GROMACS .gro file of C-alpha atoms in nm:
model
  414
    1UNK     CA    1   3.090  -0.811  -1.473
    2UNK     CA    2   2.962  -0.618  -1.170
    3UNK     CA    3   2.593  -0.551  -1.153
    4UNK     CA    4   2.473  -0.194  -1.211
    5UNK     CA    5   2.139  -0.101  -1.058
    6UNK     CA    6   1.935   0.219  -1.072
    7UNK     CA    7   1.662   0.306  -0.822
    8UNK     CA    8   1.418   0.556  -0.972
    9UNK     CA    9   1.181   0.738  -0.736
   10UNK     CA   10   0.916   0.997  -0.833
   11UNK     CA   11   0.947   1.316  -0.626
   12UNK     CA   12   0.628   1.371  -0.418
   13UNK     CA   13   0.441   1.147  -0.661
   14UNK     CA   14   0.076   1.209  -0.572
   15UNK     CA   15   0.121   1.584  -0.552
   16UNK     CA   16   0.336   1.596  -0.868
   17UNK     CA   17   0.084   1.394  -1.069
   18UNK     CA   18  -0.203   1.612  -0.950
   19UNK     CA   19  -0.003   1.925  -1.040
   20UNK     CA   20   0.079   1.794  -1.388
   21UNK     CA   21  -0.286   1.705  -1.454
   22UNK     CA   22  -0.403   2.051  -1.346
   23UNK     CA   23  -0.143   2.228  -1.561
   24UNK     CA   24  -0.249   2.017  -1.857
   25UNK     CA   25  -0.619   2.092  -1.805
   26UNK     CA   26  -0.564   2.459  -1.717
   27UNK     CA   27  -0.254   2.593  -1.898
   28UNK     CA   28  -0.109   2.890  -1.716
   29UNK     CA   29  -0.251   2.793  -1.378
   30UNK     CA   30  -0.025   2.785  -1.073
   31UNK     CA   31   0.204   2.485  -1.027
   32UNK     CA   32   0.106   2.323  -0.696
   33UNK     CA   33   0.467   2.219  -0.639
   34UNK     CA   34   0.570   2.584  -0.602
   35UNK     CA   35   0.322   2.672  -0.324
   36UNK     CA   36   0.224   2.518   0.012
   37UNK     CA   37  -0.005   2.235  -0.104
   38UNK     CA   38  -0.090   1.879  -0.010
   39UNK     CA   39  -0.291   1.571  -0.102
   40UNK     CA   40  -0.518   1.401   0.146
   41UNK     CA   41  -0.840   1.387   0.338
   42UNK     CA   42  -1.184   1.519   0.260
   43UNK     CA   43  -1.114   1.861   0.112
   44UNK     CA   44  -1.464   1.998   0.181
   45UNK     CA   45  -1.470   1.885   0.545
   46UNK     CA   46  -1.097   1.936   0.598
   47UNK     CA   47  -1.035   1.606   0.775
   48UNK     CA   48  -0.823   1.301   0.696
   49UNK     CA   49  -0.446   1.265   0.675
   50UNK     CA   50  -0.178   1.412   0.449
   51UNK     CA   51  -0.050   1.163   0.190
   52UNK     CA   52   0.185   1.397   0.000
   53UNK     CA   53   0.296   1.758   0.026
   54UNK     CA   54   0.504   2.014  -0.160
   55UNK     CA   55   0.849   2.134  -0.057
   56UNK     CA   56   0.710   2.480   0.044
   57UNK     CA   57   0.458   2.297   0.267
   58UNK     CA   58   0.733   2.086   0.423
   59UNK     CA   59   0.926   2.404   0.502
   60UNK     CA   60   0.627   2.515   0.710
   61UNK     CA   61   0.623   2.191   0.908
   62UNK     CA   62   0.363   1.992   0.713
   63UNK     CA   63   0.437   1.619   0.718
   64UNK     CA   64   0.287   1.314   0.546
   65UNK     CA   65   0.081   1.093   0.774
   66UNK     CA   66  -0.040   1.373   1.001
   67UNK     CA   67  -0.406   1.486   1.031
   68UNK     CA   68  -0.515   1.755   0.788
   69UNK     CA   69  -0.632   1.984   1.068
   70UNK     CA   70  -0.288   1.976   1.231
   71UNK     CA   71  -0.127   2.068   0.898
   72UNK     CA   72  -0.369   2.359   0.858
   73UNK     CA   73  -0.279   2.485   1.205
   74UNK     CA   74   0.087   2.492   1.100
   75UNK     CA   75   0.017   2.632   0.755
   76UNK     CA   76  -0.321   2.815   0.725
   77UNK     CA   77  -0.255   2.893   0.357
   78UNK     CA   78  -0.214   2.521   0.273
   79UNK     CA   79  -0.409   2.424  -0.039
   80UNK     CA   80  -0.564   2.079  -0.016
   81UNK     CA   81  -0.656   1.839  -0.297
   82UNK     CA   82  -0.827   1.498  -0.284
   83UNK     CA   83  -0.663   1.170  -0.387
   84UNK     CA   84  -0.706   1.073  -0.752
   85UNK     CA   85  -0.598   0.712  -0.794
   86UNK     CA   86  -0.709   0.693  -1.158
   87UNK     CA   87  -0.461   0.970  -1.245
   88UNK     CA   88  -0.191   0.810  -1.029
   89UNK     CA   89  -0.224   0.477  -1.211
   90UNK     CA   90  -0.212   0.647  -1.551
   91UNK     CA   91   0.108   0.840  -1.478
   92UNK     CA   92   0.266   0.542  -1.302
   93UNK     CA   93   0.211   0.326  -1.611
   94UNK     CA   94   0.364   0.593  -1.839
   95UNK     CA   95   0.658   0.628  -1.599
   96UNK     CA   96   0.727   0.253  -1.607
   97UNK     CA   97   0.693   0.241  -1.987
   98UNK     CA   98   0.979   0.492  -2.019
   99UNK     CA   99   1.199   0.293  -1.779
  100UNK     CA  100   1.143  -0.026  -1.982
  101UNK     CA  101   1.302   0.144  -2.284
  102UNK     CA  102   1.635   0.162  -2.102
  103UNK     CA  103   1.669  -0.142  -1.876
  104UNK     CA  104   1.734  -0.516  -1.906
  105UNK     CA  105   1.475  -0.566  -1.631
  106UNK     CA  106   1.243  -0.330  -1.442
  107UNK     CA  107   1.119  -0.426  -1.095
  108UNK     CA  108   0.836  -0.199  -0.989
  109UNK     CA  109   0.824  -0.198  -0.608
  110UNK     CA  110   0.546   0.058  -0.562
  111UNK     CA  111   0.331   0.291  -0.769
  112UNK     CA  112   0.611   0.552  -0.782
  113UNK     CA  113   0.943   0.367  -0.765
  114UNK     CA  114   1.132   0.092  -0.946
  115UNK     CA  115   1.469  -0.081  -0.972
  116UNK     CA  116   1.642  -0.106  -1.310
  117UNK     CA  117   1.906  -0.361  -1.408
  118UNK     CA  118   2.150  -0.146  -1.607
  119UNK     CA  119   2.442  -0.390  -1.606
  120UNK     CA  120   2.686  -0.321  -1.889
  121UNK     CA  121   2.590   0.046  -1.921
  122UNK     CA  122   2.872   0.283  -2.008
  123UNK     CA  123   2.869   0.620  -1.832
  124UNK     CA  124   2.581   0.539  -1.593
  125UNK     CA  125   2.548   0.895  -1.461
  126UNK     CA  126   2.498   1.026  -1.815
  127UNK     CA  127   2.237   0.755  -1.879
  128UNK     CA  128   2.056   0.835  -1.553
  129UNK     CA  129   2.047   1.204  -1.644
  130UNK     CA  130   1.897   1.110  -1.980
  131UNK     CA  131   1.626   0.899  -1.815
  132UNK     CA  132   1.523   1.167  -1.567
  133UNK     CA  133   1.521   1.434  -1.838
  134UNK     CA  134   1.303   1.222  -2.068
  135UNK     CA  135   1.055   1.161  -1.786
  136UNK     CA  136   1.040   1.533  -1.710
  137UNK     CA  137   1.012   1.643  -2.074
  138UNK     CA  138   0.757   1.376  -2.169
  139UNK     CA  139   0.546   1.356  -1.854
  140UNK     CA  140   0.613   1.681  -1.666
  141UNK     CA  141   0.727   1.548  -1.329
  142UNK     CA  142   1.068   1.491  -1.171
  143UNK     CA  143   1.244   1.183  -1.035
  144UNK     CA  144   1.552   1.107  -0.829
  145UNK     CA  145   1.783   0.828  -0.941
  146UNK     CA  146   2.026   0.635  -0.721
  147UNK     CA  147   2.304   0.426  -0.875
  148UNK     CA  148   2.496   0.135  -0.722
  149UNK     CA  149   2.581  -0.234  -0.750
  150UNK     CA  150   2.305  -0.357  -0.515
  151UNK     CA  151   1.944  -0.253  -0.458
  152UNK     CA  152   1.993  -0.133  -0.099
  153UNK     CA  153   2.268   0.113  -0.190
  154UNK     CA  154   2.081   0.236  -0.500
  155UNK     CA  155   1.776   0.302  -0.281
  156UNK     CA  156   1.989   0.485  -0.024
  157UNK     CA  157   2.147   0.698  -0.300
  158UNK     CA  158   1.811   0.801  -0.444
  159UNK     CA  159   1.712   0.936  -0.101
  160UNK     CA  160   2.003   1.177  -0.088
  161UNK     CA  161   1.935   1.542  -0.177
  162UNK     CA  162   1.604   1.600  -0.363
  163UNK     CA  163   1.439   1.682  -0.600
  164UNK     CA  164   1.546   1.599  -0.957
  165UNK     CA  165   1.890   1.463  -0.870
  166UNK     CA  166   2.117   1.173  -0.961
  167UNK     CA  167   2.340   1.025  -0.689
  168UNK     CA  168   2.579   0.731  -0.669
  169UNK     CA  169   2.662   0.509  -0.373
  170UNK     CA  170   2.917   0.254  -0.487
  171UNK     CA  171   3.094   0.025  -0.235
  172UNK     CA  172   3.403   0.246  -0.233
  173UNK     CA  173   3.182   0.547  -0.141
  174UNK     CA  174   3.010   0.385   0.159
  175UNK     CA  175   3.252   0.519   0.420
  176UNK     CA  176   3.224   0.877   0.299
  177UNK     CA  177   2.860   0.897   0.191
  178UNK     CA  178   2.673   0.643   0.406
  179UNK     CA  179   2.861   0.575   0.731
  180UNK     CA  180   2.833   0.940   0.834
  181UNK     CA  181   2.450   0.935   0.818
  182UNK     CA  182   2.234   0.896   1.133
  183UNK     CA  183   2.143   0.533   1.201
  184UNK     CA  184   1.772   0.600   1.134
  185UNK     CA  185   1.862   0.687   0.774
  186UNK     CA  186   1.962   0.325   0.704
  187UNK     CA  187   1.691   0.180   0.480
  188UNK     CA  188   1.489  -0.074   0.677
  189UNK     CA  189   1.595   0.053   1.019
  190UNK     CA  190   1.273   0.156   1.191
  191UNK     CA  191   1.216   0.387   1.483
  192UNK     CA  192   1.216   0.113   1.747
  193UNK     CA  193   1.539  -0.041   1.616
  194UNK     CA  194   1.716   0.293   1.585
  195UNK     CA  195   1.621   0.386   1.942
  196UNK     CA  196   1.761   0.057   2.075
  197UNK     CA  197   2.084   0.119   1.887
  198UNK     CA  198   2.111   0.478   2.009
  199UNK     CA  199   2.072   0.354   2.366
  200UNK     CA  200   2.399   0.159   2.332
  201UNK     CA  201   2.582   0.447   2.166
  202UNK     CA  202   2.519   0.365   1.799
  203UNK     CA  203   2.450   0.707   1.648
  204UNK     CA  204   2.554   0.658   1.284
  205UNK     CA  205   2.536   0.384   1.021
  206UNK     CA  206   2.915   0.357   1.050
  207UNK     CA  207   2.883   0.283   1.422
  208UNK     CA  208   2.653  -0.010   1.343
  209UNK     CA  209   2.883  -0.138   1.069
  210UNK     CA  210   3.174  -0.159   1.314
  211UNK     CA  211   2.981  -0.347   1.585
  212UNK     CA  212   3.017  -0.718   1.638
  213UNK     CA  213   2.746  -0.906   1.449
  214UNK     CA  214   2.671  -1.132   1.745
  215UNK     CA  215   2.615  -0.828   1.967
  216UNK     CA  216   2.364  -0.683   1.720
  217UNK     CA  217   2.180  -1.015   1.701
  218UNK     CA  218   2.163  -1.044   2.080
  219UNK     CA  219   2.023  -0.690   2.104
  220UNK     CA  220   1.780  -0.694   1.811
  221UNK     CA  221   1.714  -1.061   1.748
  222UNK     CA  222   1.879  -1.287   1.493
  223UNK     CA  223   1.698  -1.164   1.181
  224UNK     CA  224   1.704  -0.790   1.256
  225UNK     CA  225   2.058  -0.795   1.390
  226UNK     CA  226   2.190  -0.969   1.080
  227UNK     CA  227   2.002  -0.729   0.851
  228UNK     CA  228   2.141  -0.417   1.024
  229UNK     CA  229   2.496  -0.555   1.021
  230UNK     CA  230   2.490  -0.661   0.655
  231UNK     CA  231   2.311  -0.345   0.535
  232UNK     CA  232   2.537  -0.109   0.731
  233UNK     CA  233   2.831  -0.278   0.561
  234UNK     CA  234   2.678  -0.230   0.218
  235UNK     CA  235   2.573  -0.587   0.146
  236UNK     CA  236   2.240  -0.693  -0.005
  237UNK     CA  237   2.057  -0.831  -0.306
  238UNK     CA  238   2.154  -0.742  -0.662
  239UNK     CA  239   1.866  -0.931  -0.825
  240UNK     CA  240   1.622  -0.715  -1.021
  241UNK     CA  241   1.318  -0.921  -1.109
  242UNK     CA  242   1.104  -0.811  -1.399
  243UNK     CA  243   0.803  -1.002  -1.267
  244UNK     CA  244   0.608  -0.944  -0.949
  245UNK     CA  245   0.477  -1.239  -0.750
  246UNK     CA  246   0.104  -1.254  -0.693
  247UNK     CA  247   0.022  -1.084  -0.367
  248UNK     CA  248  -0.076  -1.306  -0.074
  249UNK     CA  249  -0.213  -1.010   0.120
  250UNK     CA  250  -0.269  -0.638   0.088
  251UNK     CA  251  -0.181  -0.392   0.363
  252UNK     CA  252  -0.070  -0.041   0.436
  253UNK     CA  253   0.057   0.126   0.750
  254UNK     CA  254   0.171   0.471   0.850
  255UNK     CA  255   0.386   0.617   1.125
  256UNK     CA  256   0.210   0.915   1.278
  257UNK     CA  257   0.392   1.245   1.339
  258UNK     CA  258   0.252   1.254   1.696
  259UNK     CA  259   0.089   0.989   1.912
  260UNK     CA  260  -0.286   0.930   1.911
  261UNK     CA  261  -0.409   0.915   2.270
  262UNK     CA  262  -0.742   0.858   2.444
  263UNK     CA  263  -0.832   1.227   2.429
  264UNK     CA  264  -0.761   1.256   2.054
  265UNK     CA  265  -0.874   0.909   1.939
  266UNK     CA  266  -1.221   0.999   1.807
  267UNK     CA  267  -1.085   1.297   1.615
  268UNK     CA  268  -0.763   1.153   1.474
  269UNK     CA  269  -0.804   0.774   1.436
  270UNK     CA  270  -1.103   0.763   1.191
  271UNK     CA  271  -0.933   0.968   0.915
  272UNK     CA  272  -0.618   0.754   0.940
  273UNK     CA  273  -0.822   0.432   0.914
  274UNK     CA  274  -1.017   0.580   0.620
  275UNK     CA  275  -0.700   0.664   0.427
  276UNK     CA  276  -0.541   0.322   0.492
  277UNK     CA  277  -0.863   0.136   0.403
  278UNK     CA  278  -0.899   0.336   0.083
  279UNK     CA  279  -0.542   0.255  -0.017
  280UNK     CA  280  -0.583  -0.119   0.048
  281UNK     CA  281  -0.930  -0.137  -0.110
  282UNK     CA  282  -0.824   0.037  -0.430
  283UNK     CA  283  -0.525  -0.197  -0.472
  284UNK     CA  284  -0.747  -0.501  -0.419
  285UNK     CA  285  -0.999  -0.373  -0.674
  286UNK     CA  286  -0.727  -0.292  -0.927
  287UNK     CA  287  -0.594  -0.650  -0.901
  288UNK     CA  288  -0.948  -0.796  -0.903
  289UNK     CA  289  -0.875  -0.954  -0.566
  290UNK     CA  290  -1.078  -0.993  -0.247
  291UNK     CA  291  -0.999  -1.131   0.098
  292UNK     CA  292  -1.179  -1.298   0.386
  293UNK     CA  293  -0.962  -1.167   0.673
  294UNK     CA  294  -0.941  -0.801   0.777
  295UNK     CA  295  -0.678  -0.699   1.031
  296UNK     CA  296  -0.546  -0.390   1.205
  297UNK     CA  297  -0.215  -0.328   1.378
  298UNK     CA  298  -0.100  -0.061   1.617
  299UNK     CA  299   0.243   0.017   1.754
  300UNK     CA  300   0.271   0.223   2.070
  301UNK     CA  301   0.519   0.486   2.181
  302UNK     CA  302   0.665   0.223   2.418
  303UNK     CA  303   0.725  -0.012   2.120
  304UNK     CA  304   0.443  -0.259   2.185
  305UNK     CA  305   0.304  -0.395   1.859
  306UNK     CA  306  -0.042  -0.551   1.871
  307UNK     CA  307  -0.287  -0.672   1.608
  308UNK     CA  308  -0.646  -0.785   1.583
  309UNK     CA  309  -0.831  -0.954   1.300
  310UNK     CA  310  -1.161  -1.106   1.199
  311UNK     CA  311  -1.261  -1.346   0.921
  312UNK     CA  312  -1.571  -1.284   0.710
  313UNK     CA  313  -1.814  -1.532   0.557
  314UNK     CA  314  -1.770  -1.374   0.212
  315UNK     CA  315  -1.451  -1.215   0.072
  316UNK     CA  316  -1.450  -0.839   0.021
  317UNK     CA  317  -1.255  -0.559  -0.144
  318UNK     CA  318  -1.512  -0.290  -0.064
  319UNK     CA  319  -1.351   0.017   0.093
  320UNK     CA  320  -1.651   0.087   0.318
  321UNK     CA  321  -1.649  -0.272   0.448
  322UNK     CA  322  -1.276  -0.261   0.517
  323UNK     CA  323  -1.302   0.077   0.687
  324UNK     CA  324  -1.602  -0.001   0.910
  325UNK     CA  325  -1.461  -0.336   1.025
  326UNK     CA  326  -1.115  -0.187   1.080
  327UNK     CA  327  -1.261   0.088   1.298
  328UNK     CA  328  -1.437  -0.174   1.514
  329UNK     CA  329  -1.119  -0.382   1.543
  330UNK     CA  330  -0.903  -0.082   1.626
  331UNK     CA  331  -1.143   0.037   1.896
  332UNK     CA  332  -1.134  -0.311   2.053
  333UNK     CA  333  -0.755  -0.313   2.027
  334UNK     CA  334  -0.725   0.022   2.203
  335UNK     CA  335  -1.017   0.023   2.450
  336UNK     CA  336  -1.109  -0.343   2.499
  337UNK     CA  337  -0.996  -0.581   2.771
  338UNK     CA  338  -0.617  -0.549   2.798
  339UNK     CA  339  -0.643  -0.268   2.543
  340UNK     CA  340  -0.344  -0.050   2.462
  341UNK     CA  341  -0.496   0.257   2.624
  342UNK     CA  342  -0.543   0.069   2.951
  343UNK     CA  343  -0.165   0.094   2.985
  344UNK     CA  344  -0.170   0.470   2.926
  345UNK     CA  345   0.017   0.432   2.597
  346UNK     CA  346  -0.007   0.643   2.282
  347UNK     CA  347  -0.044   0.500   1.931
  348UNK     CA  348   0.252   0.581   1.707
  349UNK     CA  349   0.187   0.352   1.405
  350UNK     CA  350  -0.140   0.228   1.253
  351UNK     CA  351  -0.195  -0.037   0.985
  352UNK     CA  352  -0.483  -0.201   0.796
  353UNK     CA  353  -0.463  -0.527   0.601
  354UNK     CA  354  -0.670  -0.776   0.401
  355UNK     CA  355  -0.548  -1.134   0.370
  356UNK     CA  356  -0.672  -1.491   0.323
  357UNK     CA  357  -0.744  -1.402  -0.040
  358UNK     CA  358  -1.019  -1.574  -0.237
  359UNK     CA  359  -0.916  -1.787  -0.532
  360UNK     CA  360  -0.932  -1.602  -0.864
  361UNK     CA  361  -1.216  -1.815  -0.994
  362UNK     CA  362  -1.427  -1.737  -0.687
  363UNK     CA  363  -1.527  -1.380  -0.772
  364UNK     CA  364  -1.709  -1.189  -0.502
  365UNK     CA  365  -2.076  -1.117  -0.566
  366UNK     CA  366  -2.217  -0.784  -0.461
  367UNK     CA  367  -2.550  -0.796  -0.280
  368UNK     CA  368  -2.751  -0.720  -0.593
  369UNK     CA  369  -2.578  -0.988  -0.799
  370UNK     CA  370  -2.622  -1.231  -0.512
  371UNK     CA  371  -2.995  -1.163  -0.483
  372UNK     CA  372  -3.041  -1.185  -0.858
  373UNK     CA  373  -2.862  -1.518  -0.873
  374UNK     CA  374  -3.045  -1.648  -0.567
  375UNK     CA  375  -3.381  -1.545  -0.718
  376UNK     CA  376  -3.299  -1.728  -1.041
  377UNK     CA  377  -3.197  -2.040  -0.853
  378UNK     CA  378  -3.514  -2.025  -0.640
  379UNK     CA  379  -3.725  -1.995  -0.954
  380UNK     CA  380  -3.555  -2.298  -1.108
  381UNK     CA  381  -3.610  -2.499  -0.790
  382UNK     CA  382  -3.977  -2.388  -0.776
  383UNK     CA  383  -4.038  -2.489  -1.140
  384UNK     CA  384  -3.871  -2.824  -1.080
  385UNK     CA  385  -4.086  -2.875  -0.770
  386UNK     CA  386  -4.407  -2.792  -0.959
  387UNK     CA  387  -4.306  -3.022  -1.242
  388UNK     CA  388  -4.236  -3.305  -1.000
  389UNK     CA  389  -4.567  -3.243  -0.820
  390UNK     CA  390  -4.757  -3.256  -1.151
  391UNK     CA  391  -4.577  -3.576  -1.252
  392UNK     CA  392  -4.650  -3.738  -0.916
  393UNK     CA  393  -5.022  -3.653  -0.946
  394UNK     CA  394  -5.033  -3.801  -1.298
  395UNK     CA  395  -4.858  -4.117  -1.183
  396UNK     CA  396  -5.105  -4.154  -0.896
  397UNK     CA  397  -5.402  -4.106  -1.129
  398UNK     CA  398  -5.269  -4.360  -1.382
  399UNK     CA  399  -5.206  -4.610  -1.108
  400UNK     CA  400  -5.568  -4.584  -0.988
  401UNK     CA  401  -5.708  -4.616  -1.343
  402UNK     CA  402  -5.492  -4.921  -1.417
  403UNK     CA  403  -5.594  -5.083  -1.091
  404UNK     CA  404  -5.964  -5.036  -1.187
  405UNK     CA  405  -5.955  -5.128  -1.557
  406UNK     CA  406  -5.654  -5.352  -1.581
  407UNK     CA  407  -5.277  -5.306  -1.578
  408UNK     CA  408  -5.128  -5.143  -1.886
  409UNK     CA  409  -5.456  -5.024  -2.038
  410UNK     CA  410  -5.364  -4.658  -2.015
  411UNK     CA  411  -5.010  -4.513  -2.038
  412UNK     CA  412  -4.863  -4.167  -2.011
  413UNK     CA  413  -4.918  -3.981  -2.336
  414UNK     CA  414  -5.169  -4.243  -2.452
   0.00000   0.00000   0.00000
């Protein structure tokens, strides 16, 4: 029996969940999804980066990952709202609970998307419609669902026309539905890879599928070349795992809509680092994890990818710690000796990560807990020292008495 896999993706998740919460708290208020609106940054100070935006905002040029001020220049009427991770986690959990009612296995791959093993399902399109309608009727937000026999194609299908749609991309549909798409639309094909392929005349996914595999590997490297060849030809994993492995590291990165350069660094880099640090720190805290190593990465407009990291004495998951250290590392990466800006490059992608995780039993102490514990230990040591000093004095006194009056005449407690 062929596998049947659904990929379910929440449409503009952060914005949708904020909109649903507001409509629930203020019935009759305006639906944020119907007006130019966005999530991200410090609303009062109007800085930071956009993490989600409505379709009306997108039509006015607003894009995720760009600075808030740039979005406001494009769309002065843009309504901004802060991130609300507590609400996001609540709606994500309810979303996954509904999916588990329908599937043999549910593999959650991010807060707003999951793969479902629906093998053996009759009339999959009808079932997908039922799932998306239940989510909308029960929770108030929309999803897209992609259907195929492997995860890659299901993911590709769910990215077709949005919002609130069901699409299929079965092997027999690849030529018509996938091969005609621009090469950059292939899931997993980044900007750098797509540019290399375009330089040799590969404009569409179909062009890549028809190339010799060895040629792709020689151009992109063995691993990337093989991935592009296999993916373009519609081959990939069909395993949907219901369990997630414990994370070995936590990271987040974003591709910027325009390059950050020397002249814009102080204005545009801090809000990006803040958003990335907040994302990583909140995930660490949610999983009760902490790490010793903090790292940053940057990719330039000329495709150089550099990183810098530092290892702490104590593990951390504190957002302020991650942010302040990341800002120092990024400044060194850009302005230090052999820094990226010394080569007159712009920064196109920025990332923040925490790794070298502490063992679960080694919970991080905050400074107050540390001082409290240290004070208690010092007090114990002081009491033990005083007790020993008192005992030593008594022993010395008894020794002198016994030497004067005869051994064994007086004993402790006698």
